[in-house]
Amino acid sequence: MMAALMQPFRLLVIAAALVLMIASLGYLMLSPDRKYRETPVQFTLGSEQLIDFKVTQACSHEIGLGFRSLDGDQARIDSVFGSGFKNVNLPARYRLTLHNLDGERIFHQRVIGGPGLPMRYGPDPIKFIAGTVFLPEGHYTLSLHVDELYSRFEGLGAFVFAQHIPKTRCGSMKDPS
């Protein structure tokens, strides 16, 4: 008699454990810290833009600029940046600067463009990595200054990104300073 009463309770415990596992997995996959932050920007000559974002878990981040074709046409990406992984060329010169809320400059990189820039992913979207920086929890402002353009970027959407470095375990690192 007692075993028959325990059977529904066991099923309930198993179901609750499954729901908890699925919810935890969903949180890890959909958490803003588990995917990269991507903010659209206007990539035009002389433009200067400020982008605010929040880091909720201390980790090393890659910071950079990316492009995607607005109509899904791979040929547009190839015509601006070149085709083939080794032949990719960024025809622009820009600056990325990262500040914390206190106004302290944490990261600054002037990107000259040309071939041989560090890339991740691609070909559509294509991302150019300006550098890496350890970011503790907090609010940050990223500024983008476009100094020169050597090609037309029509039909492309530009974005800045801050993403965790792949295969890096976050939350276990200490501030190097």
PDB file of C-alpha atoms in Angstrom:
ATOM      1  CA  MET A   1       0.000   0.000   0.000  1.00  0.00           C
ATOM      2  CA  MET A   2       2.768   2.438   0.947  1.00  0.00           C
ATOM      3  CA  ALA A   3       4.683   1.750  -2.310  1.00  0.00           C
ATOM      4  CA  ALA A   4       1.597   2.604  -4.345  1.00  0.00           C
ATOM      5  CA  LEU A   5       1.309   5.950  -2.559  1.00  0.00           C
ATOM      6  CA  MET A   6       5.004   6.754  -3.128  1.00  0.00           C
ATOM      7  CA  GLN A   7       4.855   6.218  -6.915  1.00  0.00           C
ATOM      8  CA  PRO A   8       3.087   9.545  -7.733  1.00  0.00           C
ATOM      9  CA  PHE A   9       5.428  11.366  -5.350  1.00  0.00           C
ATOM     10  CA  ARG A  10       8.496   9.939  -7.146  1.00  0.00           C
ATOM     11  CA  LEU A  11       7.098  10.990 -10.507  1.00  0.00           C
ATOM     12  CA  LEU A  12       6.471  14.478  -9.164  1.00  0.00           C
ATOM     13  CA  VAL A  13      10.061  14.751  -7.854  1.00  0.00           C
ATOM     14  CA  ILE A  14      11.476  13.551 -11.194  1.00  0.00           C
ATOM     15  CA  ALA A  15       9.288  16.013 -13.124  1.00  0.00           C
ATOM     16  CA  ALA A  16      10.359  18.884 -10.857  1.00  0.00           C
ATOM     17  CA  ALA A  17      14.033  17.971 -11.319  1.00  0.00           C
ATOM     18  CA  LEU A  18      13.592  17.924 -15.115  1.00  0.00           C
ATOM     19  CA  VAL A  19      11.888  21.317 -15.092  1.00  0.00           C
ATOM     20  CA  LEU A  20      14.689  22.752 -12.945  1.00  0.00           C
ATOM     21  CA  MET A  21      17.372  21.339 -15.276  1.00  0.00           C
ATOM     22  CA  ILE A  22      15.639  22.729 -18.366  1.00  0.00           C
ATOM     23  CA  ALA A  23      15.202  26.141 -16.733  1.00  0.00           C
ATOM     24  CA  SER A  24      18.885  26.229 -15.720  1.00  0.00           C
ATOM     25  CA  LEU A  25      19.997  25.281 -19.208  1.00  0.00           C
ATOM     26  CA  GLY A  26      17.713  27.920 -20.719  1.00  0.00           C
ATOM     27  CA  TYR A  27      19.109  30.560 -18.381  1.00  0.00           C
ATOM     28  CA  LEU A  28      22.692  29.680 -19.300  1.00  0.00           C
ATOM     29  CA  MET A  29      21.934  29.780 -23.009  1.00  0.00           C
ATOM     30  CA  LEU A  30      19.806  32.931 -23.013  1.00  0.00           C
ATOM     31  CA  SER A  31      21.576  34.954 -20.354  1.00  0.00           C
ATOM     32  CA  PRO A  32      22.923  38.215 -21.788  1.00  0.00           C
ATOM     33  CA  ASP A  33      26.360  37.289 -20.454  1.00  0.00           C
ATOM     34  CA  ARG A  34      26.422  34.057 -22.435  1.00  0.00           C
ATOM     35  CA  LYS A  35      25.924  35.684 -25.799  1.00  0.00           C
ATOM     36  CA  TYR A  36      27.573  38.703 -27.272  1.00  0.00           C
ATOM     37  CA  ARG A  37      26.218  42.222 -27.151  1.00  0.00           C
ATOM     38  CA  GLU A  38      25.659  43.724 -30.557  1.00  0.00           C
ATOM     39  CA  THR A  39      24.566  47.321 -31.115  1.00  0.00           C
ATOM     40  CA  PRO A  40      23.820  48.744 -34.578  1.00  0.00           C
ATOM     41  CA  VAL A  41      25.777  51.889 -35.518  1.00  0.00           C
ATOM     42  CA  GLN A  42      25.967  54.306 -38.446  1.00  0.00           C
ATOM     43  CA  PHE A  43      29.303  53.687 -40.165  1.00  0.00           C
ATOM     44  CA  THR A  44      29.756  56.944 -42.063  1.00  0.00           C
ATOM     45  CA  LEU A  45      32.729  59.250 -42.491  1.00  0.00           C
ATOM     46  CA  GLY A  46      33.198  61.543 -39.504  1.00  0.00           C
ATOM     47  CA  SER A  47      30.536  59.867 -37.375  1.00  0.00           C
ATOM     48  CA  GLU A  48      31.020  59.685 -33.622  1.00  0.00           C
ATOM     49  CA  GLN A  49      28.710  57.489 -31.559  1.00  0.00           C
ATOM     50  CA  LEU A  50      28.400  56.493 -27.904  1.00  0.00           C
ATOM     51  CA  ILE A  51      27.033  53.079 -26.957  1.00  0.00           C
ATOM     52  CA  ASP A  52      26.175  52.199 -23.330  1.00  0.00           C
ATOM     53  CA  PHE A  53      26.148  48.621 -22.055  1.00  0.00           C
ATOM     54  CA  LYS A  54      26.213  46.709 -18.788  1.00  0.00           C
ATOM     55  CA  VAL A  55      28.438  43.811 -17.731  1.00  0.00           C
ATOM     56  CA  THR A  56      26.851  41.593 -15.067  1.00  0.00           C
ATOM     57  CA  GLN A  57      29.667  39.048 -14.753  1.00  0.00           C
ATOM     58  CA  ALA A  58      33.398  39.815 -14.703  1.00  0.00           C
ATOM     59  CA  CYS A  59      35.108  38.330 -17.749  1.00  0.00           C
ATOM     60  CA  SER A  60      37.531  39.009 -20.592  1.00  0.00           C
ATOM     61  CA  HIS A  61      35.795  40.473 -23.639  1.00  0.00           C
ATOM     62  CA  GLU A  62      36.628  40.928 -27.295  1.00  0.00           C
ATOM     63  CA  ILE A  63      35.647  44.364 -28.558  1.00  0.00           C
ATOM     64  CA  GLY A  64      35.277  45.221 -32.191  1.00  0.00           C
ATOM     65  CA  LEU A  65      33.270  46.173 -35.230  1.00  0.00           C
ATOM     66  CA  GLY A  66      31.143  43.933 -37.424  1.00  0.00           C
ATOM     67  CA  PHE A  67      29.199  44.106 -40.657  1.00  0.00           C
ATOM     68  CA  ARG A  68      26.327  42.116 -42.160  1.00  0.00           C
ATOM     69  CA  SER A  69      24.608  42.395 -45.510  1.00  0.00           C
ATOM     70  CA  LEU A  70      21.156  43.926 -45.167  1.00  0.00           C
ATOM     71  CA  ASP A  71      19.682  41.838 -47.983  1.00  0.00           C
ATOM     72  CA  GLY A  72      21.513  38.570 -47.245  1.00  0.00           C
ATOM     73  CA  ASP A  73      23.649  38.886 -50.387  1.00  0.00           C
ATOM     74  CA  GLN A  74      27.059  37.318 -49.742  1.00  0.00           C
ATOM     75  CA  ALA A  75      28.448  39.021 -52.865  1.00  0.00           C
ATOM     76  CA  ARG A  76      28.012  42.427 -51.175  1.00  0.00           C
ATOM     77  CA  ILE A  77      30.239  41.366 -48.259  1.00  0.00           C
ATOM     78  CA  ASP A  78      32.820  39.956 -50.702  1.00  0.00           C
ATOM     79  CA  SER A  79      32.836  43.137 -52.809  1.00  0.00           C
ATOM     80  CA  VAL A  80      33.665  45.350 -49.816  1.00  0.00           C
ATOM     81  CA  PHE A  81      35.958  43.113 -47.754  1.00  0.00           C
ATOM     82  CA  GLY A  82      37.333  40.642 -50.297  1.00  0.00           C
ATOM     83  CA  SER A  83      36.673  36.932 -50.473  1.00  0.00           C
ATOM     84  CA  GLY A  84      38.567  34.122 -48.851  1.00  0.00           C
ATOM     85  CA  PHE A  85      39.649  34.121 -45.228  1.00  0.00           C
ATOM     86  CA  LYS A  86      43.246  35.231 -45.898  1.00  0.00           C
ATOM     87  CA  ASN A  87      42.291  38.014 -48.315  1.00  0.00           C
ATOM     88  CA  VAL A  88      39.842  39.885 -46.071  1.00  0.00           C
ATOM     89  CA  ASN A  89      40.532  43.608 -46.005  1.00  0.00           C
ATOM     90  CA  LEU A  90      38.809  46.311 -43.909  1.00  0.00           C
ATOM     91  CA  PRO A  91      38.725  49.480 -46.052  1.00  0.00           C
ATOM     92  CA  ALA A  92      38.397  51.990 -43.202  1.00  0.00           C
ATOM     93  CA  ARG A  93      40.172  53.684 -40.319  1.00  0.00           C
ATOM     94  CA  TYR A  94      38.336  54.085 -37.004  1.00  0.00           C
ATOM     95  CA  ARG A  95      38.843  54.376 -33.232  1.00  0.00           C
ATOM     96  CA  LEU A  96      37.143  52.462 -30.426  1.00  0.00           C
ATOM     97  CA  THR A  97      37.382  53.757 -26.846  1.00  0.00           C
ATOM     98  CA  LEU A  98      35.817  52.217 -23.739  1.00  0.00           C
ATOM     99  CA  HIS A  99      35.157  54.187 -20.532  1.00  0.00           C
ATOM    100  CA  ASN A 100      33.644  53.178 -17.200  1.00  0.00           C
ATOM    101  CA  LEU A 101      31.083  55.312 -15.331  1.00  0.00           C
ATOM    102  CA  ASP A 102      33.873  57.282 -13.638  1.00  0.00           C
ATOM    103  CA  GLY A 103      35.121  58.441 -17.036  1.00  0.00           C
ATOM    104  CA  GLU A 104      38.287  56.348 -16.761  1.00  0.00           C
ATOM    105  CA  ARG A 105      39.526  55.113 -20.135  1.00  0.00           C
ATOM    106  CA  ILE A 106      39.813  51.338 -20.006  1.00  0.00           C
ATOM    107  CA  PHE A 107      40.465  50.510 -23.641  1.00  0.00           C
ATOM    108  CA  HIS A 108      41.499  52.499 -26.706  1.00  0.00           C
ATOM    109  CA  GLN A 109      42.373  51.140 -30.112  1.00  0.00           C
ATOM    110  CA  ARG A 110      42.970  52.915 -33.399  1.00  0.00           C
ATOM    111  CA  VAL A 111      42.256  50.506 -36.244  1.00  0.00           C
ATOM    112  CA  ILE A 112      44.055  51.425 -39.448  1.00  0.00           C
ATOM    113  CA  GLY A 113      42.286  48.848 -41.584  1.00  0.00           C
ATOM    114  CA  GLY A 114      43.801  46.919 -44.430  1.00  0.00           C
ATOM    115  CA  PRO A 115      44.507  43.192 -44.614  1.00  0.00           C
ATOM    116  CA  GLY A 116      45.493  40.897 -41.773  1.00  0.00           C
ATOM    117  CA  LEU A 117      43.166  42.179 -39.047  1.00  0.00           C
ATOM    118  CA  PRO A 118      42.044  39.655 -36.421  1.00  0.00           C
ATOM    119  CA  MET A 119      38.648  38.282 -37.410  1.00  0.00           C
ATOM    120  CA  ARG A 120      36.071  36.086 -35.810  1.00  0.00           C
ATOM    121  CA  TYR A 121      33.232  34.390 -37.608  1.00  0.00           C
ATOM    122  CA  GLY A 122      32.272  35.484 -41.051  1.00  0.00           C
ATOM    123  CA  PRO A 123      31.613  35.789 -43.823  1.00  0.00           C
ATOM    124  CA  ASP A 124      28.146  37.193 -42.998  1.00  0.00           C
ATOM    125  CA  PRO A 125      28.241  38.730 -40.446  1.00  0.00           C
ATOM    126  CA  ILE A 126      31.946  39.445 -40.463  1.00  0.00           C
ATOM    127  CA  LYS A 127      33.540  40.685 -37.230  1.00  0.00           C
ATOM    128  CA  PHE A 128      36.842  42.509 -36.845  1.00  0.00           C
ATOM    129  CA  ILE A 129      38.337  42.333 -33.351  1.00  0.00           C
ATOM    130  CA  ALA A 130      39.932  45.591 -32.194  1.00  0.00           C
ATOM    131  CA  GLY A 131      41.232  44.087 -28.944  1.00  0.00           C
ATOM    132  CA  THR A 132      40.505  42.272 -25.714  1.00  0.00           C
ATOM    133  CA  VAL A 133      39.947  43.673 -22.244  1.00  0.00           C
ATOM    134  CA  PHE A 134      39.002  42.316 -18.806  1.00  0.00           C
ATOM    135  CA  LEU A 135      35.744  43.949 -17.676  1.00  0.00           C
ATOM    136  CA  PRO A 136      34.533  43.741 -14.077  1.00  0.00           C
ATOM    137  CA  GLU A 137      30.821  44.094 -13.386  1.00  0.00           C
ATOM    138  CA  GLY A 138      29.494  47.562 -14.132  1.00  0.00           C
ATOM    139  CA  HIS A 139      28.273  50.040 -16.736  1.00  0.00           C
ATOM    140  CA  TYR A 140      30.464  51.079 -19.666  1.00  0.00           C
ATOM    141  CA  THR A 141      30.383  53.475 -22.613  1.00  0.00           C
ATOM    142  CA  LEU A 142      31.977  52.509 -25.919  1.00  0.00           C
ATOM    143  CA  SER A 143      32.689  55.295 -28.391  1.00  0.00           C
ATOM    144  CA  LEU A 144      33.202  54.772 -32.118  1.00  0.00           C
ATOM    145  CA  HIS A 145      34.878  57.435 -34.287  1.00  0.00           C
ATOM    146  CA  VAL A 146      35.056  56.823 -38.053  1.00  0.00           C
ATOM    147  CA  ASP A 147      38.106  58.658 -39.421  1.00  0.00           C
ATOM    148  CA  GLU A 148      38.426  57.445 -43.031  1.00  0.00           C
ATOM    149  CA  LEU A 149      36.537  55.218 -45.468  1.00  0.00           C
ATOM    150  CA  TYR A 150      38.248  53.673 -48.482  1.00  0.00           C
ATOM    151  CA  SER A 151      35.153  51.940 -49.866  1.00  0.00           C
ATOM    152  CA  ARG A 152      31.388  52.363 -50.012  1.00  0.00           C
ATOM    153  CA  PHE A 153      29.510  50.487 -47.321  1.00  0.00           C
ATOM    154  CA  GLU A 154      26.058  50.682 -48.946  1.00  0.00           C
ATOM    155  CA  GLY A 155      23.845  47.673 -48.310  1.00  0.00           C
ATOM    156  CA  LEU A 156      25.744  46.739 -45.155  1.00  0.00           C
ATOM    157  CA  GLY A 157      24.652  47.103 -41.564  1.00  0.00           C
ATOM    158  CA  ALA A 158      27.433  47.961 -39.113  1.00  0.00           C
ATOM    159  CA  PHE A 159      27.495  47.071 -35.426  1.00  0.00           C
ATOM    160  CA  VAL A 160      29.897  47.220 -32.498  1.00  0.00           C
ATOM    161  CA  PHE A 161      30.174  44.210 -30.240  1.00  0.00           C
ATOM    162  CA  ALA A 162      31.527  43.150 -26.870  1.00  0.00           C
ATOM    163  CA  GLN A 163      31.589  39.396 -26.402  1.00  0.00           C
ATOM    164  CA  HIS A 164      33.184  36.873 -24.109  1.00  0.00           C
ATOM    165  CA  ILE A 165      36.290  35.307 -25.570  1.00  0.00           C
ATOM    166  CA  PRO A 166      35.275  31.832 -26.760  1.00  0.00           C
ATOM    167  CA  LYS A 167      36.247  28.962 -24.451  1.00  0.00           C
ATOM    168  CA  THR A 168      36.918  31.361 -21.562  1.00  0.00           C
ATOM    169  CA  ARG A 169      35.400  30.534 -18.212  1.00  0.00           C
ATOM    170  CA  CYS A 170      33.885  33.682 -16.763  1.00  0.00           C
ATOM    171  CA  GLY A 171      33.416  34.502 -13.125  1.00  0.00           C
ATOM    172  CA  SER A 172      36.568  32.642 -12.081  1.00  0.00           C
ATOM    173  CA  MET A 173      39.067  35.268 -13.223  1.00  0.00           C
ATOM    174  CA  LYS A 174      40.442  37.988 -10.995  1.00  0.00           C
ATOM    175  CA  ASP A 175      41.087  41.574 -11.994  1.00  0.00           C
ATOM    176  CA  PRO A 176      44.707  41.608 -13.206  1.00  0.00           C
ATOM    177  CA  SER A 177      45.424  45.074 -11.746  1.00  0.00           C
TER     178      SER A 177
END
